[in-house]
PDB file of N, CA and C in Angstrom:
ATOM      1  N   GLY A   4     -14.281  -7.052  13.679  1.00 58.00           N
ATOM      2  CA  GLY A   4     -14.867  -5.931  14.306  1.00 58.00           C
ATOM      3  C   GLY A   4     -16.179  -5.490  13.701  1.00 58.00           C
ATOM      4  N   LEU A   5     -16.158  -4.296  13.140  1.00 64.00           N
ATOM      5  CA  LEU A   5     -17.398  -3.655  12.709  1.00 64.00           C
ATOM      6  C   LEU A   5     -18.092  -4.392  11.571  1.00 64.00           C
ATOM      7  N   ASP A   6     -17.367  -5.115  10.735  1.00 69.00           N
ATOM      8  CA  ASP A   6     -18.007  -5.871   9.661  1.00 69.00           C
ATOM      9  C   ASP A   6     -18.879  -7.000  10.196  1.00 69.00           C
ATOM     10  N   GLN A   7     -18.676  -7.373  11.465  1.00 72.00           N
ATOM     11  CA  GLN A   7     -19.474  -8.414  12.106  1.00 72.00           C
ATOM     12  C   GLN A   7     -20.440  -7.820  13.128  1.00 72.00           C
ATOM     13  N   GLY A   8     -20.595  -6.474  13.114  1.00 78.00           N
ATOM     14  CA  GLY A   8     -21.522  -5.816  14.024  1.00 78.00           C
ATOM     15  C   GLY A   8     -20.992  -5.677  15.436  1.00 78.00           C
ATOM     16  N   VAL A   9     -19.681  -5.790  15.632  1.00 77.00           N
ATOM     17  CA  VAL A   9     -19.079  -5.700  16.958  1.00 77.00           C
ATOM     18  C   VAL A   9     -17.908  -4.718  16.901  1.00 77.00           C
ATOM     19  N   ALA A  10     -17.887  -3.749  17.811  1.00 80.00           N
ATOM     20  CA  ALA A  10     -16.734  -2.860  17.908  1.00 80.00           C
ATOM     21  C   ALA A  10     -15.627  -3.577  18.669  1.00 80.00           C
ATOM     22  N   LEU A  11     -14.419  -3.517  18.163  1.00 79.00           N
ATOM     23  CA  LEU A  11     -13.285  -4.177  18.795  1.00 79.00           C
ATOM     24  C   LEU A  11     -12.154  -3.161  18.958  1.00 79.00           C
ATOM     25  N   PRO A  12     -12.208  -2.367  20.047  1.00 87.00           N
ATOM     26  CA  PRO A  12     -11.145  -1.382  20.250  1.00 87.00           C
ATOM     27  C   PRO A  12      -9.816  -2.066  20.544  1.00 87.00           C
ATOM     28  N   SER A  13      -8.736  -1.390  20.206  1.00 88.00           N
ATOM     29  CA  SER A  13      -7.424  -1.947  20.480  1.00 88.00           C
ATOM     30  C   SER A  13      -6.452  -0.822  20.800  1.00 88.00           C
ATOM     31  N   ALA A  14      -5.361  -1.184  21.442  1.00 92.00           N
ATOM     32  CA  ALA A  14      -4.286  -0.246  21.747  1.00 92.00           C
ATOM     33  C   ALA A  14      -2.966  -0.921  21.417  1.00 92.00           C
ATOM     34  N   SER A  15      -2.084  -0.171  20.747  1.00 91.00           N
ATOM     35  CA  SER A  15      -0.765  -0.678  20.393  1.00 91.00           C
ATOM     36  C   SER A  15       0.289   0.316  20.837  1.00 91.00           C
ATOM     37  N   TRP A  16       1.430  -0.199  21.223  1.00 93.00           N
ATOM     38  CA  TRP A  16       2.596   0.632  21.532  1.00 93.00           C
ATOM     39  C   TRP A  16       3.722   0.078  20.688  1.00 93.00           C
ATOM     40  N   MET A  17       4.115   0.836  19.661  1.00 93.00           N
ATOM     41  CA  MET A  17       5.089   0.323  18.715  1.00 93.00           C
ATOM     42  C   MET A  17       6.380   1.138  18.750  1.00 93.00           C
ATOM     43  N   VAL A  18       7.475   0.427  18.570  1.00 96.00           N
ATOM     44  CA  VAL A  18       8.792   1.035  18.474  1.00 96.00           C
ATOM     45  C   VAL A  18       9.355   0.605  17.129  1.00 96.00           C
ATOM     46  N   GLY A  19       9.952   1.555  16.403  1.00 94.00           N
ATOM     47  CA  GLY A  19      10.423   1.194  15.084  1.00 94.00           C
ATOM     48  C   GLY A  19      11.563   2.052  14.594  1.00 94.00           C
ATOM     49  N   ILE A  20      11.883   1.840  13.324  1.00 95.00           N
ATOM     50  CA  ILE A  20      12.960   2.581  12.683  1.00 95.00           C
ATOM     51  C   ILE A  20      12.470   3.077  11.322  1.00 95.00           C
ATOM     52  N   ARG A  21      13.094   4.147  10.845  1.00 90.00           N
ATOM     53  CA  ARG A  21      12.808   4.695   9.524  1.00 90.00           C
ATOM     54  C   ARG A  21      14.137   5.059   8.880  1.00 90.00           C
ATOM     55  N   ASN A  22      14.322   4.709   7.626  1.00 92.00           N
ATOM     56  CA  ASN A  22      15.577   5.069   6.962  1.00 92.00           C
ATOM     57  C   ASN A  22      15.419   6.391   6.209  1.00 92.00           C
ATOM     58  N   ALA A  23      16.489   6.884   5.630  1.00 88.00           N
ATOM     59  CA  ALA A  23      16.489   8.185   4.958  1.00 88.00           C
ATOM     60  C   ALA A  23      15.576   8.214   3.732  1.00 88.00           C
ATOM     61  N   GLU A  24      15.331   7.064   3.116  1.00 89.00           N
ATOM     62  CA  GLU A  24      14.466   7.007   1.941  1.00 89.00           C
ATOM     63  C   GLU A  24      12.981   6.960   2.310  1.00 89.00           C
ATOM     64  N   GLY A  25      12.655   6.821   3.602  1.00 86.00           N
ATOM     65  CA  GLY A  25      11.265   6.821   4.036  1.00 86.00           C
ATOM     66  C   GLY A  25      10.682   5.465   4.346  1.00 86.00           C
ATOM     67  N   ALA A  26      11.450   4.379   4.228  1.00 95.00           N
ATOM     68  CA  ALA A  26      10.943   3.051   4.580  1.00 95.00           C
ATOM     69  C   ALA A  26      10.886   2.926   6.107  1.00 95.00           C
ATOM     70  N   GLU A  27       9.818   2.295   6.612  1.00 94.00           N
ATOM     71  CA  GLU A  27       9.592   2.194   8.054  1.00 94.00           C
ATOM     72  C   GLU A  27       9.275   0.755   8.445  1.00 94.00           C
ATOM     73  N   PHE A  28       9.663   0.400   9.672  1.00 97.00           N
ATOM     74  CA  PHE A  28       9.313  -0.900  10.233  1.00 97.00           C
ATOM     75  C   PHE A  28       9.185  -0.739  11.742  1.00 97.00           C
ATOM     76  N   GLY A  29       8.173  -1.356  12.327  1.00 96.00           N
ATOM     77  CA  GLY A  29       7.995  -1.274  13.776  1.00 96.00           C
ATOM     78  C   GLY A  29       7.324  -2.520  14.308  1.00 96.00           C
ATOM     79  N   LEU A  30       7.435  -2.712  15.623  1.00 96.00           N
ATOM     80  CA  LEU A  30       6.746  -3.815  16.291  1.00 96.00           C
ATOM     81  C   LEU A  30       6.494  -3.449  17.745  1.00 96.00           C
ATOM     82  N   GLY A  31       5.513  -4.126  18.325  1.00 97.00           N
ATOM     83  CA  GLY A  31       5.185  -3.883  19.717  1.00 97.00           C
ATOM     84  C   GLY A  31       3.914  -4.602  20.108  1.00 97.00           C
ATOM     85  N   PRO A  32       3.531  -4.497  21.382  1.00 95.00           N
ATOM     86  CA  PRO A  32       2.349  -5.204  21.875  1.00 95.00           C
ATOM     87  C   PRO A  32       1.049  -4.552  21.408  1.00 95.00           C
ATOM     88  N   ASN A  33       0.030  -5.387  21.221  1.00 92.00           N
ATOM     89  CA  ASN A  33      -1.313  -4.947  20.876  1.00 92.00           C
ATOM     90  C   ASN A  33      -2.266  -5.614  21.849  1.00 92.00           C
ATOM     91  N   VAL A  34      -3.151  -4.816  22.457  1.00 91.00           N
ATOM     92  CA  VAL A  34      -4.095  -5.330  23.453  1.00 91.00           C
ATOM     93  C   VAL A  34      -5.518  -5.012  22.999  1.00 91.00           C
ATOM     94  N   THR A  35      -6.379  -6.026  22.996  1.00 87.00           N
ATOM     95  CA  THR A  35      -7.800  -5.869  22.675  1.00 87.00           C
ATOM     96  C   THR A  35      -8.603  -6.726  23.651  1.00 87.00           C
ATOM     97  N   PRO A  36      -9.925  -6.534  23.694  1.00 85.00           N
ATOM     98  CA  PRO A  36     -10.745  -7.449  24.495  1.00 85.00           C
ATOM     99  C   PRO A  36     -10.644  -8.898  24.008  1.00 85.00           C
ATOM    100  N   ALA A  37     -10.246  -9.099  22.742  1.00 80.00           N
ATOM    101  CA  ALA A  37     -10.105 -10.441  22.190  1.00 80.00           C
ATOM    102  C   ALA A  37      -8.793 -11.104  22.584  1.00 80.00           C
ATOM    103  N   GLY A  38      -7.854 -10.329  23.153  1.00 82.00           N
ATOM    104  CA  GLY A  38      -6.590 -10.915  23.564  1.00 82.00           C
ATOM    105  C   GLY A  38      -5.408  -9.996  23.310  1.00 82.00           C
ATOM    106  N   VAL A  39      -4.232 -10.544  23.537  1.00 87.00           N
ATOM    107  CA  VAL A  39      -2.980  -9.803  23.382  1.00 87.00           C
ATOM    108  C   VAL A  39      -2.196 -10.425  22.230  1.00 87.00           C
ATOM    109  N   GLY A  40      -1.545  -9.585  21.448  1.00 90.00           N
ATOM    110  CA  GLY A  40      -0.744 -10.083  20.342  1.00 90.00           C
ATOM    111  C   GLY A  40       0.435  -9.169  20.078  1.00 90.00           C
ATOM    112  N   LEU A  41       1.263  -9.551  19.129  1.00 94.00           N
ATOM    113  CA  LEU A  41       2.412  -8.754  18.729  1.00 94.00           C
ATOM    114  C   LEU A  41       2.078  -8.072  17.410  1.00 94.00           C
ATOM    115  N   ALA A  42       2.085  -6.741  17.407  1.00 95.00           N
ATOM    116  CA  ALA A  42       1.804  -5.975  16.198  1.00 95.00           C
ATOM    117  C   ALA A  42       3.093  -5.790  15.408  1.00 95.00           C
ATOM    118  N   LEU A  43       3.036  -6.040  14.119  1.00 97.00           N
ATOM    119  CA  LEU A  43       4.144  -5.827  13.193  1.00 97.00           C
ATOM    120  C   LEU A  43       3.661  -4.843  12.142  1.00 97.00           C
ATOM    121  N   ALA A  44       4.449  -3.816  11.861  1.00 97.00           N
ATOM    122  CA  ALA A  44       4.035  -2.812  10.884  1.00 97.00           C
ATOM    123  C   ALA A  44       5.180  -2.474   9.948  1.00 97.00           C
ATOM    124  N   GLY A  45       4.830  -2.103   8.747  1.00 97.00           N
ATOM    125  CA  GLY A  45       5.809  -1.678   7.766  1.00 97.00           C
ATOM    126  C   GLY A  45       5.165  -0.723   6.789  1.00 97.00           C
ATOM    127  N   GLY A  46       5.971   0.106   6.169  1.00 97.00           N
ATOM    128  CA  GLY A  46       5.435   1.035   5.196  1.00 97.00           C
ATOM    129  C   GLY A  46       6.487   1.995   4.708  1.00 97.00           C
ATOM    130  N   PHE A  47       6.020   3.098   4.162  1.00 96.00           N
ATOM    131  CA  PHE A  47       6.926   4.108   3.625  1.00 96.00           C
ATOM    132  C   PHE A  47       6.278   5.478   3.763  1.00 96.00           C
ATOM    133  N   THR A  48       7.094   6.513   3.712  1.00 92.00           N
ATOM    134  CA  THR A  48       6.622   7.891   3.777  1.00 92.00           C
ATOM    135  C   THR A  48       6.961   8.589   2.472  1.00 92.00           C
ATOM    136  N   VAL A  49       5.972   9.251   1.899  1.00 92.00           N
ATOM    137  CA  VAL A  49       6.147  10.034   0.685  1.00 92.00           C
ATOM    138  C   VAL A  49       6.304  11.492   1.101  1.00 92.00           C
ATOM    139  N   ARG A  50       7.319  12.144   0.584  1.00 90.00           N
ATOM    140  CA  ARG A  50       7.522  13.565   0.851  1.00 90.00           C
ATOM    141  C   ARG A  50       6.996  14.351  -0.331  1.00 90.00           C
ATOM    142  N   ALA A  51       6.064  15.275  -0.073  1.00 89.00           N
ATOM    143  CA  ALA A  51       5.463  16.107  -1.115  1.00 89.00           C
ATOM    144  C   ALA A  51       5.532  17.563  -0.660  1.00 89.00           C
ATOM    145  N   GLY A  52       6.532  18.281  -1.124  1.00 92.00           N
ATOM    146  CA  GLY A  52       6.704  19.669  -0.690  1.00 92.00           C
ATOM    147  C   GLY A  52       7.017  19.722   0.800  1.00 92.00           C
ATOM    148  N   VAL A  53       6.179  20.423   1.559  1.00 94.00           N
ATOM    149  CA  VAL A  53       6.395  20.528   3.007  1.00 94.00           C
ATOM    150  C   VAL A  53       5.637  19.450   3.774  1.00 94.00           C
ATOM    151  N   MET A  54       4.984  18.530   3.053  1.00 94.00           N
ATOM    152  CA  MET A  54       4.206  17.476   3.719  1.00 94.00           C
ATOM    153  C   MET A  54       4.914  16.136   3.670  1.00 94.00           C
ATOM    154  N   ASN A  55       4.773  15.377   4.752  1.00 91.00           N
ATOM    155  CA  ASN A  55       5.158  13.967   4.810  1.00 91.00           C
ATOM    156  C   ASN A  55       3.863  13.168   4.894  1.00 91.00           C
ATOM    157  N   VAL A  56       3.689  12.184   4.029  1.00 93.00           N
ATOM    158  CA  VAL A  56       2.485  11.352   4.031  1.00 93.00           C
ATOM    159  C   VAL A  56       2.904   9.899   4.208  1.00 93.00           C
ATOM    160  N   PRO A  57       2.709   9.330   5.419  1.00 92.00           N
ATOM    161  CA  PRO A  57       3.069   7.925   5.638  1.00 92.00           C
ATOM    162  C   PRO A  57       1.950   6.971   5.196  1.00 92.00           C
ATOM    163  N   PHE A  58       2.343   5.835   4.664  1.00 96.00           N
ATOM    164  CA  PHE A  58       1.425   4.743   4.329  1.00 96.00           C
ATOM    165  C   PHE A  58       1.970   3.498   5.019  1.00 96.00           C
ATOM    166  N   ASN A  59       1.212   2.938   5.955  1.00 95.00           N
ATOM    167  CA  ASN A  59       1.683   1.795   6.732  1.00 95.00           C
ATOM    168  C   ASN A  59       0.617   0.714   6.804  1.00 95.00           C
ATOM    169  N   VAL A  60       1.060  -0.521   6.879  1.00 97.00           N
ATOM    170  CA  VAL A  60       0.187  -1.669   7.098  1.00 97.00           C
ATOM    171  C   VAL A  60       0.648  -2.340   8.380  1.00 97.00           C
ATOM    172  N   ALA A  61      -0.290  -2.608   9.277  1.00 95.00           N
ATOM    173  CA  ALA A  61       0.019  -3.297  10.533  1.00 95.00           C
ATOM    174  C   ALA A  61      -0.722  -4.627  10.556  1.00 95.00           C
ATOM    175  N   VAL A  62      -0.050  -5.648  11.046  1.00 95.00           N
ATOM    176  CA  VAL A  62      -0.612  -6.994  11.136  1.00 95.00           C
ATOM    177  C   VAL A  62      -0.437  -7.484  12.568  1.00 95.00           C
ATOM    178  N   VAL A  63      -1.530  -8.041  13.130  1.00 92.00           N
ATOM    179  CA  VAL A  63      -1.471  -8.602  14.474  1.00 92.00           C
ATOM    180  C   VAL A  63      -1.990 -10.035  14.424  1.00 92.00           C
ATOM    181  N   PRO A  64      -1.090 -11.026  14.366  1.00 90.00           N
ATOM    182  CA  PRO A  64      -1.542 -12.416  14.448  1.00 90.00           C
ATOM    183  C   PRO A  64      -1.790 -12.777  15.918  1.00 90.00           C
ATOM    184  N   SER A  65      -2.916 -13.419  16.200  1.00 81.00           N
ATOM    185  CA  SER A  65      -3.219 -13.832  17.572  1.00 81.00           C
ATOM    186  C   SER A  65      -4.087 -15.080  17.534  1.00 81.00           C
ATOM    187  N   GLN A  66      -4.370 -15.628  18.697  1.00 81.00           N
ATOM    188  CA  GLN A  66      -5.226 -16.816  18.772  1.00 81.00           C
ATOM    189  C   GLN A  66      -6.643 -16.507  18.308  1.00 81.00           C
ATOM    190  N   ALA A  67      -7.067 -15.229  18.429  1.00 75.00           N
ATOM    191  CA  ALA A  67      -8.413 -14.833  18.007  1.00 75.00           C
ATOM    192  C   ALA A  67      -8.503 -14.638  16.494  1.00 75.00           C
ATOM    193  N   GLY A  68      -7.373 -14.658  15.805  1.00 81.00           N
ATOM    194  CA  GLY A  68      -7.357 -14.487  14.354  1.00 81.00           C
ATOM    195  C   GLY A  68      -6.380 -13.395  13.945  1.00 81.00           C
ATOM    196  N   LEU A  69      -6.302 -13.160  12.662  1.00 87.00           N
ATOM    197  CA  LEU A  69      -5.382 -12.170  12.106  1.00 87.00           C
ATOM    198  C   LEU A  69      -6.102 -10.827  11.983  1.00 87.00           C
ATOM    199  N   ARG A  70      -5.502  -9.776  12.537  1.00 86.00           N
ATOM    200  CA  ARG A  70      -6.055  -8.430  12.416  1.00 86.00           C
ATOM    201  C   ARG A  70      -5.102  -7.610  11.547  1.00 86.00           C
ATOM    202  N   VAL A  71      -5.666  -6.890  10.574  1.00 89.00           N
ATOM    203  CA  VAL A  71      -4.870  -6.093   9.642  1.00 89.00           C
ATOM    204  C   VAL A  71      -5.406  -4.664   9.653  1.00 89.00           C
ATOM    205  N   SER A  72      -4.498  -3.689   9.684  1.00 90.00           N
ATOM    206  CA  SER A  72      -4.877  -2.275   9.654  1.00 90.00           C
ATOM    207  C   SER A  72      -4.055  -1.548   8.603  1.00 90.00           C
ATOM    208  N   PHE A  73      -4.673  -0.560   7.968  1.00 94.00           N
ATOM    209  CA  PHE A  73      -3.974   0.338   7.063  1.00 94.00           C
ATOM    210  C   PHE A  73      -4.014   1.717   7.700  1.00 94.00           C
ATOM    211  N   LEU A  74      -2.852   2.352   7.829  1.00 91.00           N
ATOM    212  CA  LEU A  74      -2.770   3.649   8.485  1.00 91.00           C
ATOM    213  C   LEU A  74      -2.120   4.668   7.572  1.00 91.00           C
ATOM    214  N   THR A  75      -2.636   5.883   7.592  1.00 95.00           N
ATOM    215  CA  THR A  75      -2.026   6.978   6.858  1.00 95.00           C
ATOM    216  C   THR A  75      -2.343   8.281   7.576  1.00 95.00           C
ATOM    217  N   GLY A  76      -1.719   9.322   7.166  1.00 94.00           N
ATOM    218  CA  GLY A  76      -1.919  10.638   7.775  1.00 94.00           C
ATOM    219  C   GLY A  76      -0.993  11.625   7.097  1.00 94.00           C
ATOM    220  N   PHE A  77      -0.642  12.695   7.817  1.00 94.00           N
ATOM    221  CA  PHE A  77       0.322  13.638   7.258  1.00 94.00           C
ATOM    222  C   PHE A  77       0.950  14.472   8.368  1.00 94.00           C
ATOM    223  N   THR A  78       2.130  14.978   8.102  1.00 92.00           N
ATOM    224  CA  THR A  78       2.778  15.951   8.967  1.00 92.00           C
ATOM    225  C   THR A  78       3.327  17.054   8.073  1.00 92.00           C
ATOM    226  N   LEU A  79       3.481  18.230   8.656  1.00 94.00           N
ATOM    227  CA  LEU A  79       4.037  19.362   7.927  1.00 94.00           C
ATOM    228  C   LEU A  79       5.437  19.646   8.429  1.00 94.00           C
ATOM    229  N   ARG A  80       6.350  19.887   7.503  1.00 82.00           N
ATOM    230  CA  ARG A  80       7.719  20.241   7.865  1.00 82.00           C
ATOM    231  C   ARG A  80       7.893  21.750   7.707  1.00 82.00           C
ATOM    232  N   ARG A  81       8.777  22.317   8.493  1.00 78.00           N
ATOM    233  CA  ARG A  81       9.056  23.744   8.368  1.00 78.00           C
ATOM    234  C   ARG A  81      10.150  23.970   7.361  1.00 78.00           C
TER     235      ARG A  81
END
């Protein structure tokens, strides 16, 4: 994508599971102008007070090559 001077937008729809300790795994389709592939993701969520902070890595192997993403964010619990 951007490291080669080209924007490569993508869309994924993932379904997954999370256990009580915060480990996560998901998979689903990924669509880009470069083609369609199967996205696989895994990671864990850290609980810090009222915040949940997920850290996930997603991998999409396809004929156009391997795409890797790192995702994080946060949610607040009541």
